[in-house]
XYZ file of N, CA and C in Angstrom:
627
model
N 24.528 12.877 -37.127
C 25.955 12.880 -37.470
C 26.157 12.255 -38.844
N 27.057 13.035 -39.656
C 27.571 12.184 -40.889
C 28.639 11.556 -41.003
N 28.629 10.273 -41.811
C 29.852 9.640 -42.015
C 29.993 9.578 -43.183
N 31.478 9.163 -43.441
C 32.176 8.560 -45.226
C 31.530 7.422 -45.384
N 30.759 7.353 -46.479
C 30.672 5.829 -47.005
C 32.143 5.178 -47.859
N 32.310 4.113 -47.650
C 33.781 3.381 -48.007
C 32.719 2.298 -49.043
N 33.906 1.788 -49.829
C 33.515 1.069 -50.828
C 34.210 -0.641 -50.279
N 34.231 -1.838 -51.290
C 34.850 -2.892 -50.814
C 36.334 -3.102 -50.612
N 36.626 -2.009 -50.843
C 38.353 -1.906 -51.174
C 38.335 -1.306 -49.799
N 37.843 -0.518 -49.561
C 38.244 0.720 -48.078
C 38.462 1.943 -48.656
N 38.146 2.225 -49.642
C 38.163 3.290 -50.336
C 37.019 4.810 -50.335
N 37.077 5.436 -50.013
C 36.536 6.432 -49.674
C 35.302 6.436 -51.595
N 33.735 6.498 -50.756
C 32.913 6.450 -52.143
C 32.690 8.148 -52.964
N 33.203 9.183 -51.501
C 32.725 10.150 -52.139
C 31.700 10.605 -51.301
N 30.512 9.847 -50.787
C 29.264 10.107 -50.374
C 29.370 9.647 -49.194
N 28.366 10.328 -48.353
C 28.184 10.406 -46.386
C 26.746 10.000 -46.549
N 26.534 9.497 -44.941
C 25.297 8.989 -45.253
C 25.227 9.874 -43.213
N 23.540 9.952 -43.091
C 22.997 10.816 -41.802
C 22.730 9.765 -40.898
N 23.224 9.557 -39.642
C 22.852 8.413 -38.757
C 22.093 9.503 -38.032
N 20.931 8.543 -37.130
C 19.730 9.402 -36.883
C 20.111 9.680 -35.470
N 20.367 11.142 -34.697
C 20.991 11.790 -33.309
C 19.931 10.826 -32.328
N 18.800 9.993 -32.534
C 17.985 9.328 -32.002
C 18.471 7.927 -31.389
N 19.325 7.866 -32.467
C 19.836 6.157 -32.072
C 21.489 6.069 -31.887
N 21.623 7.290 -32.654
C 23.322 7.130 -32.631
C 24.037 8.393 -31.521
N 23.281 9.376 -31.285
C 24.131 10.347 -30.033
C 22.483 10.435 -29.392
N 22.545 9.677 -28.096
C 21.640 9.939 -27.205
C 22.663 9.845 -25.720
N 22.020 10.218 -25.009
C 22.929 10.314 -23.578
C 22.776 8.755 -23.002
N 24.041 7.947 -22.994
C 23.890 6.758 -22.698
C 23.614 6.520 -21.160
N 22.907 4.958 -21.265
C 22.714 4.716 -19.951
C 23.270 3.382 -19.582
N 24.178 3.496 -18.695
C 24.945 2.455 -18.417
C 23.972 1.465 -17.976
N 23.130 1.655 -16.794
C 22.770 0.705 -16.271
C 21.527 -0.074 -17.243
N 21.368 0.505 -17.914
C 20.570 -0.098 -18.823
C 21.034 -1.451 -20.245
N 22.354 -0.542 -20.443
C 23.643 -1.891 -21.198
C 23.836 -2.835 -19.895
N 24.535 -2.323 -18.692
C 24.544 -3.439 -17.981
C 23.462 -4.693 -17.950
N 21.931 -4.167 -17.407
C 21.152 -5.161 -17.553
C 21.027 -6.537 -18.851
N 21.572 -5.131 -20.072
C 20.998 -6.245 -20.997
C 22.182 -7.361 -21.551
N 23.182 -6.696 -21.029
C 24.648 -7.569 -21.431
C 24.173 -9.165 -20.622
N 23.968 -8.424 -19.301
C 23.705 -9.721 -18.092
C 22.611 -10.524 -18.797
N 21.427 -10.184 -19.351
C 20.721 -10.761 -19.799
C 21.272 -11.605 -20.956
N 21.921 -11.444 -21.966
C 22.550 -12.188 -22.809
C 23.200 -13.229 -22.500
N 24.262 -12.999 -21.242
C 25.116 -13.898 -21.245
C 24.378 -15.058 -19.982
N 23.496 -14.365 -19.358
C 22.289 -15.435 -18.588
C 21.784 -16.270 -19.323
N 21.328 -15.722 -20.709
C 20.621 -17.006 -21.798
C 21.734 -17.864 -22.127
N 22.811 -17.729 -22.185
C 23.608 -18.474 -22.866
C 24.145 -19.568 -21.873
N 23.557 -19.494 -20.262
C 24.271 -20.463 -19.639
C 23.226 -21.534 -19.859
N 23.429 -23.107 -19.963
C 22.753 -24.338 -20.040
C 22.490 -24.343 -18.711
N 23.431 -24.352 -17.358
C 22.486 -24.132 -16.159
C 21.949 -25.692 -16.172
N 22.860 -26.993 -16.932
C 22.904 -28.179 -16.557
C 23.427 -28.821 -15.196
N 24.017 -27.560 -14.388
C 25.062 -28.545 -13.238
C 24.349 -28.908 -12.427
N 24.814 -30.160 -11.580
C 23.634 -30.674 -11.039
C 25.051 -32.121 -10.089
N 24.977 -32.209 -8.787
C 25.759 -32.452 -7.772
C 24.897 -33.922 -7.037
N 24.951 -35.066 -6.586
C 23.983 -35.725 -5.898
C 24.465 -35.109 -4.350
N 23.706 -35.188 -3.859
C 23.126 -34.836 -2.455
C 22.999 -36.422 -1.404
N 23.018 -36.111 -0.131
C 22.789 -37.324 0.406
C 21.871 -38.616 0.286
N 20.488 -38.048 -0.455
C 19.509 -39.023 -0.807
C 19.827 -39.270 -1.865
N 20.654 -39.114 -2.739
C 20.510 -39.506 -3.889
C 22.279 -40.806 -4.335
N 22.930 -40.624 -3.279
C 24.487 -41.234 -3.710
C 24.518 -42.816 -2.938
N 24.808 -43.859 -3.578
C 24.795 -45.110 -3.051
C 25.745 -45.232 -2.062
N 25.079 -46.017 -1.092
C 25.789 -46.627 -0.193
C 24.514 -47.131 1.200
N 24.863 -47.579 2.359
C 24.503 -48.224 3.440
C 23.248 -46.721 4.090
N 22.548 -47.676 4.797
C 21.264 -46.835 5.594
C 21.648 -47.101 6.851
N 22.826 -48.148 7.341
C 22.723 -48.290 8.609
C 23.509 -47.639 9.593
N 23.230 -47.236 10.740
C 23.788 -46.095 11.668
C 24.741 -46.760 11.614
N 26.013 -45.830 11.558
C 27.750 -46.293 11.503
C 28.497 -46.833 12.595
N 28.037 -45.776 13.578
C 28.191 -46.221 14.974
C 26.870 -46.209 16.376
N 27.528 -46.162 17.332
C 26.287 -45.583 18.501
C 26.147 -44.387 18.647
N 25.104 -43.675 19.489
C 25.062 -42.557 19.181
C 25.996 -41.935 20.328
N 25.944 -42.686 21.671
C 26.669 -41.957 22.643
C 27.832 -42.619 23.395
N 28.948 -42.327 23.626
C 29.958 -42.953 24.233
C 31.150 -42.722 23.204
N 31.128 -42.057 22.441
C 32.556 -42.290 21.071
C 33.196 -41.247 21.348
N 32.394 -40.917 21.980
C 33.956 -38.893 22.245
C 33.683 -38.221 20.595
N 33.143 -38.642 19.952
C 32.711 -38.013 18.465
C 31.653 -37.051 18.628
N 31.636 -37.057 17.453
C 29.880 -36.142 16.921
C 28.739 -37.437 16.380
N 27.949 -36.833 16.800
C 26.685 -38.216 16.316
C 26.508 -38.291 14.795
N 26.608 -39.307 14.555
C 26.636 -39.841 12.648
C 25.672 -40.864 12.666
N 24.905 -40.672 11.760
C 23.832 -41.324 11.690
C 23.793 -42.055 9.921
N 24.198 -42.068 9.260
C 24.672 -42.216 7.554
C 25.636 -41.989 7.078
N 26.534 -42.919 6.251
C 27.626 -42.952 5.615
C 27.684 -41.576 4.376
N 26.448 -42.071 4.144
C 26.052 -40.924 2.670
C 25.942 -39.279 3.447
N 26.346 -38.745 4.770
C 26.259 -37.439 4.865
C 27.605 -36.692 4.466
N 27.120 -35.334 3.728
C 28.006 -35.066 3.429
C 29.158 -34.647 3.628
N 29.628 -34.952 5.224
C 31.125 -34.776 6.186
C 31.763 -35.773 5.841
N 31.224 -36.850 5.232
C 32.065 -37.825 4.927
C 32.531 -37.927 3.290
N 33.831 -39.054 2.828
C 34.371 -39.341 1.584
C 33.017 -40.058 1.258
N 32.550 -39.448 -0.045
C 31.816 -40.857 -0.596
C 30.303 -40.055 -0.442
N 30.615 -39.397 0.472
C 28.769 -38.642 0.570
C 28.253 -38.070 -0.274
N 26.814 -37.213 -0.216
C 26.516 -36.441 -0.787
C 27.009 -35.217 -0.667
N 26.804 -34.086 -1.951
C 27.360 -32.768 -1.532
C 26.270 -31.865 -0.849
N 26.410 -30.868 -0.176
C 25.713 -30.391 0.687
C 25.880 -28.877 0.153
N 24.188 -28.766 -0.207
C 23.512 -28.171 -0.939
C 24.298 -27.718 -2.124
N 24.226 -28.534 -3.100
C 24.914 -28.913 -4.241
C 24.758 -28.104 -5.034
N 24.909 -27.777 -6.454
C 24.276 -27.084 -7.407
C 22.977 -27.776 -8.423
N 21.785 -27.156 -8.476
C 21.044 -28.126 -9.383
C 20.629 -27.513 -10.348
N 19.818 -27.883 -11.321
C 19.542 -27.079 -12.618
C 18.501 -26.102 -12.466
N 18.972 -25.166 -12.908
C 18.196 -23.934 -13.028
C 17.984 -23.640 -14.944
N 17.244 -22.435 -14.700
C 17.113 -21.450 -15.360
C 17.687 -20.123 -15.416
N 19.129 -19.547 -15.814
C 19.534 -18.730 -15.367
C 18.650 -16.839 -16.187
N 17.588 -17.113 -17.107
C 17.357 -16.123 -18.208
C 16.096 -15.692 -16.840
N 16.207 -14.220 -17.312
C 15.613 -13.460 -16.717
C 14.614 -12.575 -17.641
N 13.673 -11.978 -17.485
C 12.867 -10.979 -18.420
C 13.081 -9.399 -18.364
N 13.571 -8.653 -19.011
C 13.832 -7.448 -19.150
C 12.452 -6.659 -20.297
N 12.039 -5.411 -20.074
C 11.323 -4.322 -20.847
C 11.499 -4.405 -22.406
N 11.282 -4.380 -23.399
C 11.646 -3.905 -24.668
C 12.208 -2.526 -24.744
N 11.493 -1.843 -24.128
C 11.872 -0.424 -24.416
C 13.308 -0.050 -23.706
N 13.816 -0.988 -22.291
C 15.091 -0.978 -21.644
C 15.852 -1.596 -22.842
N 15.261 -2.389 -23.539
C 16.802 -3.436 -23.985
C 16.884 -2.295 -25.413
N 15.767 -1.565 -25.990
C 16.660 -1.064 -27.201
C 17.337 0.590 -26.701
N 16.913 0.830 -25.058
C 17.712 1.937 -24.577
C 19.353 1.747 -24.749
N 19.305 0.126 -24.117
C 20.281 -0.369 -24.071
C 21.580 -0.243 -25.698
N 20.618 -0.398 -26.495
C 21.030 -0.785 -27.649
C 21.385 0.207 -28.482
N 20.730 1.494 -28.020
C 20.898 2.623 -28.393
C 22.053 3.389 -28.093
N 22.526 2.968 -26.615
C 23.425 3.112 -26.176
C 24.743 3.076 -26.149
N 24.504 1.859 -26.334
C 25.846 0.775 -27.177
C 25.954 1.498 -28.493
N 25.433 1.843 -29.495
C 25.489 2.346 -30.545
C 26.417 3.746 -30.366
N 25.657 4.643 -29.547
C 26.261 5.889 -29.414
C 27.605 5.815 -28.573
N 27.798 4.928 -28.055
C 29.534 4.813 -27.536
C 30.288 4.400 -28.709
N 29.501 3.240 -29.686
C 30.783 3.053 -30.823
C 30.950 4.127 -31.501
N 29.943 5.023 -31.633
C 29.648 6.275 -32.484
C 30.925 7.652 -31.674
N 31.210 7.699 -30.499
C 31.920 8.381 -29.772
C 33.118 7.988 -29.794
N 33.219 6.686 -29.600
C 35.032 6.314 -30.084
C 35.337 6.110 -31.298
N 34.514 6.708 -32.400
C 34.981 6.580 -33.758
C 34.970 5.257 -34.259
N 34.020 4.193 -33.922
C 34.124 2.688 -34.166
C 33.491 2.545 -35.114
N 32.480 3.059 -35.615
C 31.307 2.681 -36.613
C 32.007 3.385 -38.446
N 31.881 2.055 -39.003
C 32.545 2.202 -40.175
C 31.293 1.958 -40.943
N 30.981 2.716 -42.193
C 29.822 2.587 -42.915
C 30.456 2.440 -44.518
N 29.819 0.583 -44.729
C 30.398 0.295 -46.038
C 28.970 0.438 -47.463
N 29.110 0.648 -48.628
C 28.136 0.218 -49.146
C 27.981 -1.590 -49.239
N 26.675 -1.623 -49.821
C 26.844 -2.942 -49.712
C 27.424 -4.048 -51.120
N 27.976 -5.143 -50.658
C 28.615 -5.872 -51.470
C 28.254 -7.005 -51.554
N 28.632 -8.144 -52.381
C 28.031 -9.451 -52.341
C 29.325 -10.294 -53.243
N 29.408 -11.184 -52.636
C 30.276 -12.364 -52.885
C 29.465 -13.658 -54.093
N 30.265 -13.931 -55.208
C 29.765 -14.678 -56.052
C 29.666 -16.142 -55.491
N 30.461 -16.526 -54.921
C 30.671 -17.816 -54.135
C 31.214 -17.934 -52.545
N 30.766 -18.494 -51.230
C 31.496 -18.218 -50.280
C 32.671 -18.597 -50.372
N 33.298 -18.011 -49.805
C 35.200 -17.751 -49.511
C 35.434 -17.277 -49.150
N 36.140 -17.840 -47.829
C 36.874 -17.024 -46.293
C 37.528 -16.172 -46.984
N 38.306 -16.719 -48.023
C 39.640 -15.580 -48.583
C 38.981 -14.348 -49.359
N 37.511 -13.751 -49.810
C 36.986 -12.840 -50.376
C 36.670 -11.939 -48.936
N 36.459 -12.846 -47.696
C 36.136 -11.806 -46.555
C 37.208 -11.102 -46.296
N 38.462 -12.045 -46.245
C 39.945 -11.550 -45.080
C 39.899 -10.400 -46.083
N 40.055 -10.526 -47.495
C 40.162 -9.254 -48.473
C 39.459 -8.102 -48.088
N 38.496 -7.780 -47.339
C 37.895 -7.054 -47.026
C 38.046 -6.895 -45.928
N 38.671 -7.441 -45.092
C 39.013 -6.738 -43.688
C 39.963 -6.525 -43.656
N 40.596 -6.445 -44.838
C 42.531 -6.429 -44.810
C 41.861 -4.528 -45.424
N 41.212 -4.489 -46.249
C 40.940 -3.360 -47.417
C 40.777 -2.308 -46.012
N 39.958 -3.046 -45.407
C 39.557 -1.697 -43.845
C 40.451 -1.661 -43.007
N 41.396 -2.569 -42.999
C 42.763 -2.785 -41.400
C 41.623 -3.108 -40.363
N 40.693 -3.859 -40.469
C 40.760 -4.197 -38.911
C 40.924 -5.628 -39.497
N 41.460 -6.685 -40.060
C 42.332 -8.008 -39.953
C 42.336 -8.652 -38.518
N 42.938 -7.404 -37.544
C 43.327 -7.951 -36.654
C 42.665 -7.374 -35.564
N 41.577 -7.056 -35.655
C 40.414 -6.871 -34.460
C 39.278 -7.550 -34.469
N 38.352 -7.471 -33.646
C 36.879 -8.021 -33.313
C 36.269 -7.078 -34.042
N 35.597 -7.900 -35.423
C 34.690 -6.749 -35.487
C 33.378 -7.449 -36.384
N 32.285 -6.929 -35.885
C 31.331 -7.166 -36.554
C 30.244 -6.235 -37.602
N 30.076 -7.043 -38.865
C 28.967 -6.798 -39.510
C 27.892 -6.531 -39.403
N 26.950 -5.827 -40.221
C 25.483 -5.992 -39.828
C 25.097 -5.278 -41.323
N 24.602 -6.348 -41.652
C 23.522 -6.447 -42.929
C 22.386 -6.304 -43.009
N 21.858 -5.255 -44.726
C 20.263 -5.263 -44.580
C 19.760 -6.057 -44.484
N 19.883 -7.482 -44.933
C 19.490 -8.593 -45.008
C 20.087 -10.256 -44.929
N 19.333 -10.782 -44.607
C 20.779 -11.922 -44.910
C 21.321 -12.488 -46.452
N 22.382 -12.633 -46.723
C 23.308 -12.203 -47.362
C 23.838 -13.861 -46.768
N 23.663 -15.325 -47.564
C 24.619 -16.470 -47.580
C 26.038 -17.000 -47.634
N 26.013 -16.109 -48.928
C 27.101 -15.876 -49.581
C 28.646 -15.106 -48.251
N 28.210 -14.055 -47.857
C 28.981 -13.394 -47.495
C 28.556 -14.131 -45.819
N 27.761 -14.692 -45.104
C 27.908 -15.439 -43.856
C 28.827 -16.220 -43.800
N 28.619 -17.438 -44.733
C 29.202 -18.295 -45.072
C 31.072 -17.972 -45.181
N 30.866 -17.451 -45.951
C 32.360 -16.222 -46.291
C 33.012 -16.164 -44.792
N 32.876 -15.574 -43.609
C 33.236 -15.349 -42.632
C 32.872 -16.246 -41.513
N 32.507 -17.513 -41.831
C 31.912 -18.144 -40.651
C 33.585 -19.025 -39.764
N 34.784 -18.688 -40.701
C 35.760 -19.591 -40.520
C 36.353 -18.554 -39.474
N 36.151 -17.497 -39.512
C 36.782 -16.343 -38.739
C 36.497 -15.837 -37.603
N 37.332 -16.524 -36.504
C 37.067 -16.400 -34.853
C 36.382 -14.744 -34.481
N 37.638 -13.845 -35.354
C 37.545 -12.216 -34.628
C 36.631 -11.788 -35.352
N 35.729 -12.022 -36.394
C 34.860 -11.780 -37.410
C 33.102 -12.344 -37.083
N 32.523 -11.345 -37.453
C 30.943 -11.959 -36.866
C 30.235 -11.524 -37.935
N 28.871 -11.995 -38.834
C 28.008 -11.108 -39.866
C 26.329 -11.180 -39.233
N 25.944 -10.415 -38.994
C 24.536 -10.734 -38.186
C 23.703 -9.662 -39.124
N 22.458 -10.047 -38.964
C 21.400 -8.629 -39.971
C 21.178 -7.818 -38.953
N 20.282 -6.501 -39.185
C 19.905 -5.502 -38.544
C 18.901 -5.840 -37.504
N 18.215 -7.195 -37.509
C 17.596 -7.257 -36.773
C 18.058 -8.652 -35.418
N 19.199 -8.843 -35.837
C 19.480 -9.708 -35.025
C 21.297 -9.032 -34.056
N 21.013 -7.654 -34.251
C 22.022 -6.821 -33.115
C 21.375 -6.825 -32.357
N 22.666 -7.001 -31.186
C 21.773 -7.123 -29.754
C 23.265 -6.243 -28.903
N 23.000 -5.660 -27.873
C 23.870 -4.510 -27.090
C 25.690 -5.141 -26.947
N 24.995 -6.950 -26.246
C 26.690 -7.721 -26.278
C 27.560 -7.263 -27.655
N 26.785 -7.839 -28.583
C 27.407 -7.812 -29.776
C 28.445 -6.668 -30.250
N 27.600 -5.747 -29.816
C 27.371 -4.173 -30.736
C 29.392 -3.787 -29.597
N 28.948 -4.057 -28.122
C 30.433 -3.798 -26.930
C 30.946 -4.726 -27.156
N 31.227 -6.014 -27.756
C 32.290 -6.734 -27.517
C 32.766 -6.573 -29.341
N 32.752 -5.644 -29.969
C 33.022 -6.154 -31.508
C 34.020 -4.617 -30.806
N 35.633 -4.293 -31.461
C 36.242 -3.153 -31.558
C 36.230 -2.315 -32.692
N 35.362 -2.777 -34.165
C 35.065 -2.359 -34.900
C 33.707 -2.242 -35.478
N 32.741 -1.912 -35.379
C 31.025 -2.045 -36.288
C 30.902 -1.843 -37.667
N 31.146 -2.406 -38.555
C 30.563 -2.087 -39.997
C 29.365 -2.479 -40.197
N 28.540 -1.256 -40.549
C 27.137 -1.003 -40.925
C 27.142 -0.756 -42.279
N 26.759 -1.815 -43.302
C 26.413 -1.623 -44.338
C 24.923 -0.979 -44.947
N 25.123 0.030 -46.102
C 24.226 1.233 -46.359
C 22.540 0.385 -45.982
N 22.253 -0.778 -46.456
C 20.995 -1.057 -46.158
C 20.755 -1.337 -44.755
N 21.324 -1.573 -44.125
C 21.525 -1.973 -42.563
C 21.060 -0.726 -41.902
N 21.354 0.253 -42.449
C 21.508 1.302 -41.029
C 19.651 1.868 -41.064
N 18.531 1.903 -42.310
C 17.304 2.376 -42.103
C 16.815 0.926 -40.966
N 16.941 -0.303 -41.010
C 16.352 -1.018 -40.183
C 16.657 -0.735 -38.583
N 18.064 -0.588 -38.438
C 18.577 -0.280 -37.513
C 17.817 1.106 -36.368
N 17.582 2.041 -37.400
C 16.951 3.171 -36.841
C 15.290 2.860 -36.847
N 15.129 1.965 -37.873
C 13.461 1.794 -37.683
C 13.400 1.000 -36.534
N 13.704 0.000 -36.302
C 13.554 -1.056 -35.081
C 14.054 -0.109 -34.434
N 14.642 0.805 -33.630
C 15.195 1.489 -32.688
C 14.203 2.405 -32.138
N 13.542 2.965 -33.084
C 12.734 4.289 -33.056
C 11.601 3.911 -32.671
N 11.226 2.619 -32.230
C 9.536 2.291 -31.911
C 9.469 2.981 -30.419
């Protein structure tokens, strides 16, 4: 498929560039984005929580009451967890929530994700530009030049590019990542993709293994 290349203004350059039917219109597979979304947002939990339990919460070892004659239930420790003050019963403790997925699933995945932004018309292809000094206010200029200002949308550069990170790091709805650090979340939670001209051969090379 071809697209308009746009300049830093949003200005139409004249010239289209060929996204490869390999990475950008393949027949998507959901369950394959599903896995890898889950996988993302699994790495990202710390999976610190952690509850004391009856052996572990202070207080008395000695039987509370007798065991038979109370018209009760038998209690044997203050610290169980039917009582104020106890432990919690079977608590939460620290895990590991990251799981291992295929290479070849996660760039199905990725491929995928690509060809849906590619189907709803999301993928905007800029040449590339560079900022003399960082400044939030040289980025907003450039997302004002494209109208998405007021959407989620992310970058992806041939390379890293300081200047222009830096530039956008103040900007919640705004993300700049290189070609090799897209990953499927990224690609579905951004409502806009700008792929700048050096970006898109890595994109298809890492894709195409």
């Amino acid at each position: 498929m071809k697209v308009a290349v746009v300049d830093i203004n949003g200005k139409s350059t004249g010239r289209e560039v060929e996204l490869s039917a390999d990475v950008f219109a393949i027949e998507p597979n959901n369950h394959a984005v599903y896995l890898d979304v889950k996988q993302y947002l699994a790495n990202q939990r710390q999976g610190t929580h952690k509850a004391k339990e009856r052996a572990e919460v202070s207080g008395s070892t000695r039987k509370i009451k007798k065991q038979k004659g109370t018209g009760t239930a038998r209690a044997g420790s203050i610290k169980s967890g039917v009582f104020t003050g106890g432990g919690r019963i079977f608590g939460p403790r620290p895990r590991n929530y990251s799981f291992k997925l295929n290479k070849g699933l996660k760039r199905l995945a990725r491929k995928s994700a690509l060809t849906m932004k590619a189907k709803d018309n999301s993928i905007v292809v800029m040449e590339d530009f560079n900022f003399d000094t960082p400044k939030t206010k040289n980025f907003t200029n450039v997302l004002k030049a494209l109208g998405v200002e007021n959407k989620k949308t992310l970058f992806v550069l041939g390379g890293s590019n300081n200047n222009v990170y830096l530039s956008s790091r103040n900007l919640k709805s705004s993300e700049v990542v290189t070609n090799s650090e897209l990953s499927t979340y990224k690609i579905l939670n951004a409502n806009k993709l700008v792929l700048l001209e050096s970006s898109i051969e890595g994109i298809e090379s890492n894709l195409s293994k």
